[in-house]
Short mmCIF file of N, CA and C in Angstrom, two decimals:
data_model
loop_
_atom_site.label_atom_id
_atom_site.label_comp_id
_atom_site.label_asym_id
_atom_site.label_seq_id
_atom_site.Cartn_x
_atom_site.Cartn_y
_atom_site.Cartn_z
N MET L 1 20.56 191.20 116.47
CA MET L 1 21.87 191.31 115.91
C MET L 1 22.28 189.94 115.41
N PRO L 2 22.70 189.94 114.21
CA PRO L 2 23.07 188.64 113.62
C PRO L 2 24.36 188.12 114.25
N LYS L 3 24.52 186.79 114.16
CA LYS L 3 25.71 186.16 114.71
C LYS L 3 26.93 186.60 113.94
N SER L 4 27.96 186.77 114.68
CA SER L 4 29.19 187.21 114.05
C SER L 4 29.84 186.04 113.33
N ARG L 5 30.29 186.28 112.13
CA ARG L 5 30.90 185.22 111.36
C ARG L 5 32.41 185.35 111.32
N PHE L 6 32.92 186.14 112.20
CA PHE L 6 34.36 186.31 112.23
C PHE L 6 35.03 185.12 112.91
N ILE L 7 36.22 184.84 112.51
CA ILE L 7 36.96 183.70 113.04
C ILE L 7 37.29 183.92 114.51
N ARG L 8 37.55 185.13 114.91
CA ARG L 8 37.92 185.41 116.29
C ARG L 8 36.82 185.04 117.27
N ASN L 9 35.60 185.20 116.92
CA ASN L 9 34.49 184.98 117.84
C ASN L 9 34.08 183.51 117.95
N ARG L 10 34.55 182.67 117.11
CA ARG L 10 34.12 181.27 117.14
C ARG L 10 34.59 180.55 118.41
N GLY L 11 35.75 180.85 118.90
CA GLY L 11 36.28 180.18 120.08
C GLY L 11 35.51 180.49 121.34
N THR L 12 34.96 181.69 121.44
CA THR L 12 34.25 182.07 122.65
C THR L 12 32.89 181.39 122.74
N ARG L 13 32.31 181.07 121.64
CA ARG L 13 31.00 180.42 121.66
C ARG L 13 31.08 178.96 122.13
N ARG L 14 32.16 178.29 121.84
CA ARG L 14 32.23 176.85 122.07
C ARG L 14 33.08 176.45 123.28
N LYS L 15 33.19 177.28 124.21
CA LYS L 15 33.93 176.91 125.41
C LYS L 15 33.15 175.85 126.16
N LYS L 16 33.87 174.80 126.58
CA LYS L 16 33.22 173.71 127.32
C LYS L 16 33.47 173.91 128.80
N ASN L 17 32.49 173.56 129.57
CA ASN L 17 32.64 173.64 131.02
C ASN L 17 33.42 172.42 131.50
N VAL L 18 34.30 172.61 132.42
CA VAL L 18 35.08 171.52 132.99
C VAL L 18 34.19 170.79 134.00
N ILE L 19 34.11 169.47 133.82
CA ILE L 19 33.29 168.67 134.73
C ILE L 19 34.21 168.07 135.79
N GLU L 20 33.89 168.33 137.02
CA GLU L 20 34.67 167.77 138.11
C GLU L 20 34.05 166.45 138.51
N MET L 21 34.93 165.47 138.71
CA MET L 21 34.45 164.12 139.01
C MET L 21 34.99 163.70 140.38
N ASP L 22 34.14 163.15 141.19
CA ASP L 22 34.56 162.66 142.50
C ASP L 22 35.07 161.23 142.32
N ILE L 23 36.36 161.03 142.56
CA ILE L 23 36.94 159.71 142.31
C ILE L 23 37.12 158.90 143.59
N THR L 24 36.53 159.32 144.67
CA THR L 24 36.66 158.60 145.93
C THR L 24 36.10 157.19 145.82
N SER L 25 34.93 157.05 145.24
CA SER L 25 34.33 155.72 145.12
C SER L 25 35.13 154.84 144.17
N LEU L 26 35.71 155.42 143.14
CA LEU L 26 36.54 154.66 142.22
C LEU L 26 37.79 154.14 142.93
N LEU L 27 38.39 154.98 143.76
CA LEU L 27 39.56 154.54 144.52
C LEU L 27 39.21 153.44 145.52
N ASP L 28 38.03 153.53 146.12
CA ASP L 28 37.59 152.48 147.03
C ASP L 28 37.49 151.14 146.31
N ILE L 29 36.92 151.14 145.13
CA ILE L 29 36.78 149.91 144.34
C ILE L 29 38.15 149.36 143.97
N LEU L 30 39.07 150.23 143.58
CA LEU L 30 40.42 149.78 143.22
C LEU L 30 41.14 149.17 144.41
N VAL L 31 40.98 149.75 145.59
CA VAL L 31 41.62 149.19 146.78
C VAL L 31 41.03 147.83 147.10
N ILE L 32 39.73 147.68 147.00
CA ILE L 32 39.08 146.39 147.25
C ILE L 32 39.58 145.34 146.26
N LEU L 33 39.67 145.70 144.99
CA LEU L 33 40.20 144.77 143.98
C LEU L 33 41.64 144.38 144.27
N LEU L 34 42.44 145.34 144.67
CA LEU L 34 43.83 145.07 144.98
C LEU L 34 43.96 144.11 146.16
N VAL L 35 43.19 144.33 147.20
CA VAL L 35 43.21 143.43 148.36
C VAL L 35 42.76 142.04 147.95
N PHE L 36 41.73 141.93 147.15
CA PHE L 36 41.25 140.63 146.69
C PHE L 36 42.32 139.90 145.88
N LEU L 37 42.97 140.60 144.96
CA LEU L 37 43.99 139.96 144.13
C LEU L 37 45.20 139.52 144.95
N ILE L 38 45.60 140.32 145.92
CA ILE L 38 46.72 139.93 146.77
C ILE L 38 46.35 138.72 147.61
N LYS L 39 45.12 138.70 148.11
CA LYS L 39 44.67 137.57 148.94
C LYS L 39 44.59 136.28 148.12
N SER L 40 44.17 136.36 146.88
CA SER L 40 44.00 135.16 146.07
C SER L 40 45.25 134.78 145.30
N TYR L 41 46.30 135.58 145.39
CA TYR L 41 47.53 135.28 144.66
C TYR L 41 48.25 134.11 145.32
N ASP L 42 48.64 133.13 144.51
CA ASP L 42 49.36 131.96 144.99
C ASP L 42 50.80 132.08 144.53
N SER L 43 51.71 132.16 145.47
CA SER L 43 53.12 132.38 145.12
C SER L 43 53.85 131.10 144.74
N SER L 44 53.23 129.94 144.91
CA SER L 44 53.91 128.70 144.54
C SER L 44 53.62 128.37 143.08
N ASN L 45 54.51 127.61 142.50
CA ASN L 45 54.36 127.20 141.11
C ASN L 45 53.68 125.85 140.99
N VAL L 46 53.19 125.31 142.08
CA VAL L 46 52.61 123.98 142.08
C VAL L 46 51.17 124.05 141.62
N ASN L 47 50.85 123.29 140.61
CA ASN L 47 49.50 123.20 140.09
C ASN L 47 48.90 121.88 140.54
N LEU L 48 47.83 121.91 141.28
CA LEU L 48 47.21 120.69 141.77
C LEU L 48 45.90 120.45 141.04
N ASN L 49 45.82 119.32 140.40
CA ASN L 49 44.58 118.91 139.76
C ASN L 49 44.02 117.75 140.56
N VAL L 50 42.93 117.99 141.23
CA VAL L 50 42.31 116.94 142.03
C VAL L 50 41.17 116.35 141.21
N PRO L 51 41.24 115.07 140.87
CA PRO L 51 40.17 114.44 140.09
C PRO L 51 38.84 114.48 140.84
N LYS L 52 37.75 114.30 140.09
CA LYS L 52 36.41 114.42 140.68
C LYS L 52 36.15 113.40 141.77
N GLY L 53 36.73 112.22 141.70
CA GLY L 53 36.42 111.16 142.66
C GLY L 53 37.15 111.28 143.98
N ILE L 54 37.98 112.28 144.15
CA ILE L 54 38.79 112.39 145.36
C ILE L 54 38.24 113.48 146.27
N HIS L 55 37.98 113.12 147.53
CA HIS L 55 37.55 114.07 148.56
C HIS L 55 38.69 114.18 149.55
N LEU L 56 39.33 115.34 149.59
CA LEU L 56 40.51 115.52 150.43
C LEU L 56 40.11 115.71 151.89
N PRO L 57 40.96 115.22 152.81
CA PRO L 57 40.70 115.46 154.23
C PRO L 57 40.95 116.92 154.58
N LEU L 58 40.37 117.36 155.68
CA LEU L 58 40.52 118.74 156.13
C LEU L 58 41.79 118.90 156.96
N SER L 59 42.33 120.11 156.97
CA SER L 59 43.52 120.40 157.74
C SER L 59 43.53 121.86 158.14
N GLU L 60 44.23 122.16 159.22
CA GLU L 60 44.42 123.55 159.63
C GLU L 60 45.76 124.08 159.15
N SER L 61 46.55 123.25 158.52
CA SER L 61 47.88 123.62 158.05
C SER L 61 47.77 124.64 156.92
N GLN L 62 48.70 125.58 156.89
CA GLN L 62 48.71 126.60 155.86
C GLN L 62 49.92 126.48 154.95
N SER L 63 50.71 125.42 155.11
CA SER L 63 51.93 125.30 154.31
C SER L 63 51.58 125.00 152.86
N ILE L 64 52.44 125.49 151.97
CA ILE L 64 52.23 125.32 150.54
C ILE L 64 53.03 124.12 150.08
N ASN L 65 52.43 123.31 149.23
CA ASN L 65 53.11 122.13 148.72
C ASN L 65 54.24 122.53 147.79
N THR L 66 55.22 121.65 147.72
CA THR L 66 56.36 121.90 146.86
C THR L 66 56.22 121.09 145.58
N ALA L 67 57.02 121.45 144.60
CA ALA L 67 56.97 120.76 143.32
C ALA L 67 57.49 119.33 143.48
N GLY L 68 56.87 118.44 142.78
CA GLY L 68 57.25 117.03 142.80
C GLY L 68 56.26 116.24 142.00
N VAL L 69 56.42 114.94 141.99
CA VAL L 69 55.50 114.07 141.27
C VAL L 69 54.19 114.00 142.03
N MET L 70 53.07 114.10 141.31
CA MET L 70 51.75 114.04 141.92
C MET L 70 51.20 112.62 141.80
N VAL L 71 50.93 111.99 142.93
CA VAL L 71 50.27 110.69 142.95
C VAL L 71 48.89 110.91 143.54
N GLN L 72 47.87 110.71 142.70
CA GLN L 72 46.48 110.95 143.11
C GLN L 72 45.80 109.59 143.29
N VAL L 73 45.13 109.42 144.42
CA VAL L 73 44.53 108.13 144.74
C VAL L 73 43.09 108.33 145.17
N SER L 74 42.19 107.64 144.47
CA SER L 74 40.79 107.57 144.88
C SER L 74 40.52 106.12 145.27
N PRO L 75 39.35 105.81 145.79
CA PRO L 75 39.08 104.41 146.13
C PRO L 75 39.10 103.47 144.91
N THR L 76 38.99 104.02 143.71
CA THR L 76 38.93 103.16 142.53
C THR L 76 40.08 103.34 141.55
N THR L 77 40.85 104.42 141.64
CA THR L 77 41.84 104.74 140.61
C THR L 77 43.10 105.34 141.22
N ILE L 78 44.24 105.10 140.55
CA ILE L 78 45.51 105.74 140.90
C ILE L 78 46.02 106.47 139.66
N TRP L 79 46.38 107.75 139.84
CA TRP L 79 46.94 108.56 138.77
C TRP L 79 48.36 108.97 139.17
N VAL L 80 49.24 109.11 138.19
CA VAL L 80 50.55 109.72 138.40
C VAL L 80 50.65 110.87 137.42
N ASP L 81 50.72 112.08 137.93
CA ASP L 81 50.74 113.29 137.11
C ASP L 81 49.60 113.28 136.08
N ASP L 82 48.40 113.06 136.54
CA ASP L 82 47.16 113.08 135.74
C ASP L 82 47.08 111.98 134.69
N VAL L 83 47.88 110.95 134.79
CA VAL L 83 47.81 109.80 133.88
C VAL L 83 47.36 108.60 134.70
N VAL L 84 46.29 107.92 134.25
CA VAL L 84 45.76 106.77 134.97
C VAL L 84 46.78 105.63 134.92
N VAL L 85 47.15 105.15 136.10
CA VAL L 85 48.10 104.05 136.20
C VAL L 85 47.38 102.76 136.52
N LEU L 86 46.36 102.85 137.36
CA LEU L 86 45.64 101.66 137.80
C LEU L 86 44.21 102.05 138.13
N ASN L 87 43.25 101.27 137.62
CA ASN L 87 41.86 101.50 138.00
C ASN L 87 41.29 100.22 138.59
N SER L 88 40.10 100.28 139.14
CA SER L 88 39.55 99.15 139.87
C SER L 88 39.31 97.94 138.97
N GLU L 89 38.95 98.17 137.71
CA GLU L 89 38.74 97.04 136.80
C GLU L 89 40.05 96.32 136.53
N ALA L 90 41.10 97.08 136.28
CA ALA L 90 42.41 96.46 136.05
C ALA L 90 42.94 95.83 137.33
N LEU L 91 42.63 96.42 138.47
CA LEU L 91 43.10 95.88 139.74
C LEU L 91 42.48 94.52 140.00
N SER L 92 41.18 94.38 139.73
CA SER L 92 40.54 93.08 139.97
C SER L 92 41.11 92.02 139.04
N GLU L 93 41.46 92.41 137.80
CA GLU L 93 42.10 91.46 136.89
C GLU L 93 43.52 91.15 137.34
N MET L 94 44.24 92.16 137.82
CA MET L 94 45.65 91.97 138.17
C MET L 94 45.82 91.24 139.49
N GLU L 95 44.85 91.29 140.38
CA GLU L 95 45.01 90.59 141.65
C GLU L 95 45.11 89.09 141.41
N GLU L 96 44.48 88.63 140.33
CA GLU L 96 44.62 87.22 139.99
C GLU L 96 46.05 86.93 139.56
N ARG L 97 46.71 87.90 138.93
CA ARG L 97 48.09 87.73 138.46
C ARG L 97 49.07 88.41 139.40
N ASN L 98 48.68 88.69 140.61
CA ASN L 98 49.53 89.33 141.62
C ASN L 98 49.93 90.75 141.22
N ALA L 99 49.05 91.70 141.46
CA ALA L 99 49.33 93.11 141.19
C ALA L 99 50.31 93.66 142.22
N TYR L 100 50.49 92.95 143.30
CA TYR L 100 51.39 93.37 144.36
C TYR L 100 52.58 92.41 144.41
N ASP L 101 53.70 92.90 144.89
CA ASP L 101 54.83 92.02 145.18
C ASP L 101 55.45 92.44 146.50
N MET L 102 56.51 91.79 146.90
CA MET L 102 57.18 92.03 148.18
C MET L 102 56.19 91.84 149.34
N GLY L 103 55.51 90.73 149.34
CA GLY L 103 54.56 90.44 150.42
C GLY L 103 53.32 91.30 150.36
N LYS L 104 52.85 91.62 149.16
CA LYS L 104 51.68 92.47 148.93
C LYS L 104 51.85 93.86 149.52
N ARG L 105 53.09 94.35 149.51
CA ARG L 105 53.35 95.69 150.05
C ARG L 105 53.62 96.70 148.96
N ARG L 106 53.99 96.26 147.76
CA ARG L 106 54.34 97.18 146.68
C ARG L 106 53.36 97.01 145.53
N ILE L 107 52.83 98.13 145.03
CA ILE L 107 51.88 98.13 143.92
C ILE L 107 52.69 98.22 142.63
N ILE L 108 52.69 97.16 141.84
CA ILE L 108 53.58 97.05 140.67
C ILE L 108 53.34 98.13 139.62
N PRO L 109 52.10 98.40 139.15
CA PRO L 109 51.93 99.43 138.11
C PRO L 109 52.37 100.83 138.59
N LEU L 110 52.09 101.15 139.83
CA LEU L 110 52.52 102.43 140.39
C LEU L 110 54.04 102.49 140.47
N PHE L 111 54.66 101.41 140.94
CA PHE L 111 56.11 101.35 141.04
C PHE L 111 56.76 101.55 139.67
N ASN L 112 56.25 100.86 138.65
CA ASN L 112 56.82 100.98 137.30
C ASN L 112 56.73 102.42 136.78
N GLU L 113 55.61 103.07 137.00
CA GLU L 113 55.43 104.45 136.53
C GLU L 113 56.35 105.42 137.29
N LEU L 114 56.49 105.21 138.58
CA LEU L 114 57.36 106.08 139.38
C LEU L 114 58.83 105.90 139.01
N VAL L 115 59.23 104.66 138.71
CA VAL L 115 60.62 104.42 138.28
C VAL L 115 60.88 105.12 136.95
N LYS L 116 59.89 105.12 136.05
CA LYS L 116 60.04 105.85 134.78
C LYS L 116 60.24 107.35 135.05
N LYS L 117 59.47 107.89 136.01
CA LYS L 117 59.60 109.31 136.35
C LYS L 117 60.99 109.62 136.91
N VAL L 118 61.49 108.74 137.80
CA VAL L 118 62.82 108.95 138.39
C VAL L 118 63.88 108.91 137.29
N ASP L 119 63.78 107.93 136.40
CA ASP L 119 64.74 107.82 135.30
C ASP L 119 64.70 109.06 134.41
N LYS L 120 63.49 109.56 134.16
CA LYS L 120 63.34 110.76 133.33
C LYS L 120 63.98 111.97 134.00
N PHE L 121 63.75 112.14 135.32
CA PHE L 121 64.36 113.25 136.05
C PHE L 121 65.89 113.17 136.01
N LYS L 122 66.41 111.97 136.22
CA LYS L 122 67.87 111.81 136.24
C LYS L 122 68.47 112.00 134.85
N GLU L 123 67.75 111.60 133.82
CA GLU L 123 68.21 111.80 132.44
C GLU L 123 68.27 113.30 132.12
N ILE L 124 67.24 114.02 132.52
CA ILE L 124 67.21 115.48 132.29
C ILE L 124 68.32 116.15 133.09
N GLU L 125 68.55 115.67 134.30
CA GLU L 125 69.60 116.23 135.16
C GLU L 125 70.98 116.08 134.52
N LYS L 126 71.22 114.93 133.88
CA LYS L 126 72.51 114.70 133.22
C LYS L 126 72.63 115.50 131.93
N ALA L 127 71.54 115.61 131.19
CA ALA L 127 71.58 116.26 129.87
C ALA L 127 71.71 117.77 129.98
N ALA L 128 70.97 118.37 130.87
CA ALA L 128 70.97 119.84 130.98
C ALA L 128 71.87 120.26 132.15
N GLU L 129 72.68 121.26 131.89
CA GLU L 129 73.64 121.71 132.90
C GLU L 129 72.96 122.41 134.08
N GLY L 130 71.99 123.27 133.81
CA GLY L 130 71.34 124.04 134.86
C GLY L 130 70.05 123.43 135.36
N ALA L 131 69.79 122.19 135.01
CA ALA L 131 68.53 121.55 135.41
C ALA L 131 68.52 121.31 136.92
N PRO L 132 67.36 121.45 137.55
CA PRO L 132 67.29 121.18 138.99
C PRO L 132 67.52 119.70 139.27
N LYS L 133 68.11 119.42 140.42
CA LYS L 133 68.39 118.04 140.79
C LYS L 133 67.10 117.35 141.22
N PHE L 134 67.11 116.03 141.13
CA PHE L 134 65.96 115.23 141.54
C PHE L 134 65.75 115.41 143.04
N SER L 135 64.56 115.90 143.40
CA SER L 135 64.29 116.24 144.80
C SER L 135 63.82 115.05 145.62
N GLY L 136 63.26 114.04 144.99
CA GLY L 136 62.76 112.89 145.73
C GLY L 136 61.47 113.19 146.46
N ILE L 137 60.74 114.21 146.03
CA ILE L 137 59.49 114.59 146.69
C ILE L 137 58.31 114.06 145.89
N VAL L 138 57.38 113.45 146.59
CA VAL L 138 56.13 113.00 145.97
C VAL L 138 54.98 113.64 146.73
N ASN L 139 54.06 114.25 146.00
CA ASN L 139 52.85 114.84 146.59
C ASN L 139 51.75 113.80 146.51
N LEU L 140 51.27 113.36 147.65
CA LEU L 140 50.21 112.35 147.70
C LEU L 140 48.87 113.04 147.88
N ILE L 141 48.02 112.89 146.89
CA ILE L 141 46.66 113.43 146.94
C ILE L 141 45.75 112.22 147.12
N VAL L 142 45.40 111.96 148.36
CA VAL L 142 44.70 110.72 148.71
C VAL L 142 43.30 111.04 149.20
N ASP L 143 42.33 110.29 148.71
CA ASP L 143 40.94 110.43 149.14
C ASP L 143 40.85 110.10 150.63
N LYS L 144 39.98 110.82 151.34
CA LYS L 144 39.88 110.62 152.79
C LYS L 144 39.25 109.28 153.16
N THR L 145 38.64 108.58 152.20
CA THR L 145 38.03 107.28 152.51
C THR L 145 38.99 106.11 152.28
N VAL L 146 40.17 106.37 151.75
CA VAL L 146 41.14 105.30 151.51
C VAL L 146 41.70 104.84 152.86
N LYS L 147 41.81 103.52 153.03
CA LYS L 147 42.26 102.97 154.31
C LYS L 147 43.76 103.21 154.51
N TYR L 148 44.14 103.27 155.78
CA TYR L 148 45.53 103.53 156.13
C TYR L 148 46.45 102.43 155.62
N SER L 149 46.00 101.19 155.62
CA SER L 149 46.84 100.09 155.14
C SER L 149 47.20 100.29 153.66
N TYR L 150 46.27 100.87 152.89
CA TYR L 150 46.54 101.14 151.48
C TYR L 150 47.49 102.32 151.33
N VAL L 151 47.36 103.32 152.20
CA VAL L 151 48.27 104.47 152.18
C VAL L 151 49.69 104.00 152.50
N LYS L 152 49.83 103.03 153.42
CA LYS L 152 51.15 102.47 153.72
C LYS L 152 51.74 101.80 152.48
N LYS L 153 50.92 101.10 151.72
CA LYS L 153 51.40 100.46 150.48
C LYS L 153 51.85 101.52 149.48
N LEU L 154 51.10 102.61 149.39
CA LEU L 154 51.48 103.71 148.50
C LEU L 154 52.83 104.30 148.90
N MET L 155 52.99 104.55 150.18
CA MET L 155 54.24 105.13 150.67
C MET L 155 55.41 104.17 150.47
N PHE L 156 55.19 102.89 150.71
CA PHE L 156 56.25 101.90 150.51
C PHE L 156 56.64 101.83 149.04
N THR L 157 55.65 101.86 148.15
CA THR L 157 55.92 101.82 146.71
C THR L 157 56.71 103.04 146.28
N CYS L 158 56.34 104.21 146.78
CA CYS L 158 57.07 105.44 146.44
C CYS L 158 58.50 105.38 146.95
N ALA L 159 58.69 104.86 148.15
CA ALA L 159 60.04 104.76 148.72
C ALA L 159 60.90 103.80 147.90
N GLU L 160 60.33 102.69 147.49
CA GLU L 160 61.07 101.71 146.69
C GLU L 160 61.45 102.28 145.33
N ALA L 161 60.65 103.20 144.80
CA ALA L 161 60.93 103.81 143.50
C ALA L 161 61.97 104.92 143.60
N GLY L 162 62.29 105.38 144.81
CA GLY L 162 63.33 106.39 144.96
C GLY L 162 62.85 107.72 145.51
N PHE L 163 61.62 107.80 145.95
CA PHE L 163 61.09 109.03 146.53
C PHE L 163 61.18 108.93 148.05
N GLN L 164 61.97 109.83 148.65
CA GLN L 164 62.20 109.75 150.09
C GLN L 164 61.31 110.70 150.89
N LYS L 165 60.75 111.71 150.26
CA LYS L 165 59.96 112.71 150.97
C LYS L 165 58.51 112.66 150.50
N TYR L 166 57.60 112.67 151.46
CA TYR L 166 56.17 112.62 151.16
C TYR L 166 55.52 113.93 151.59
N LYS L 167 54.68 114.46 150.73
CA LYS L 167 53.88 115.64 151.06
C LYS L 167 52.42 115.25 150.83
N PHE L 168 51.63 115.30 151.89
CA PHE L 168 50.22 114.98 151.76
C PHE L 168 49.45 116.26 151.45
N VAL L 169 48.66 116.22 150.40
CA VAL L 169 47.85 117.37 150.00
C VAL L 169 46.50 117.24 150.69
N VAL L 170 46.11 118.29 151.41
CA VAL L 170 44.83 118.31 152.11
C VAL L 170 44.11 119.60 151.77
N ARG L 171 42.86 119.66 152.15
CA ARG L 171 42.06 120.85 151.90
C ARG L 171 42.02 121.69 153.17
N GLY L 172 42.38 122.96 153.05
CA GLY L 172 42.37 123.85 154.19
C GLY L 172 40.96 124.28 154.55
N GLU L 173 40.80 124.88 155.72
CA GLU L 173 39.48 125.31 156.18
C GLU L 173 38.87 126.37 155.28
N GLU L 174 39.70 127.24 154.71
CA GLU L 174 39.17 128.31 153.87
C GLU L 174 38.73 127.81 152.50
N GLN L 175 39.06 126.57 152.13
CA GLN L 175 38.69 126.02 150.83
C GLN L 175 37.39 125.23 150.89
N ILE L 176 36.72 125.24 152.01
CA ILE L 176 35.49 124.45 152.16
C ILE L 176 34.37 125.03 151.34
#
């Protein structure tokens, strides 16, 4: 019997079977992704750029750093907000011309840069009505091989520039 060429019969020939799909494994993957994203989500707005030469000390603390000026210190270089302020070559040249003042307790190039930052914050605070006030917080990202006497000079310099609160950035156990 030849195939029927009527329009009514065309629909019955081309019925598709419904394919049932087991989505249990797909839901498992989505739950795992969701847990991973929640675990890796950082709720702070602080962006930390640690230069290659800095090895942070370990800590068990889980507190999140707050926004502020970033002072990064390696054995050879000092950065303020990712801008090189002093390196070892300039330091050896400047020690001849006294890179330190106040009884070798204050680092002059770092002090000058921090004072510029404070002035900039206060200028923005005056110009903009809803601008956040100057917090006086400095985040110190210090290499673990830097001597304590040098860290004291850093802290003294920051205090003289107008920063009253220090936050030390360290590497947590889970970041190893």
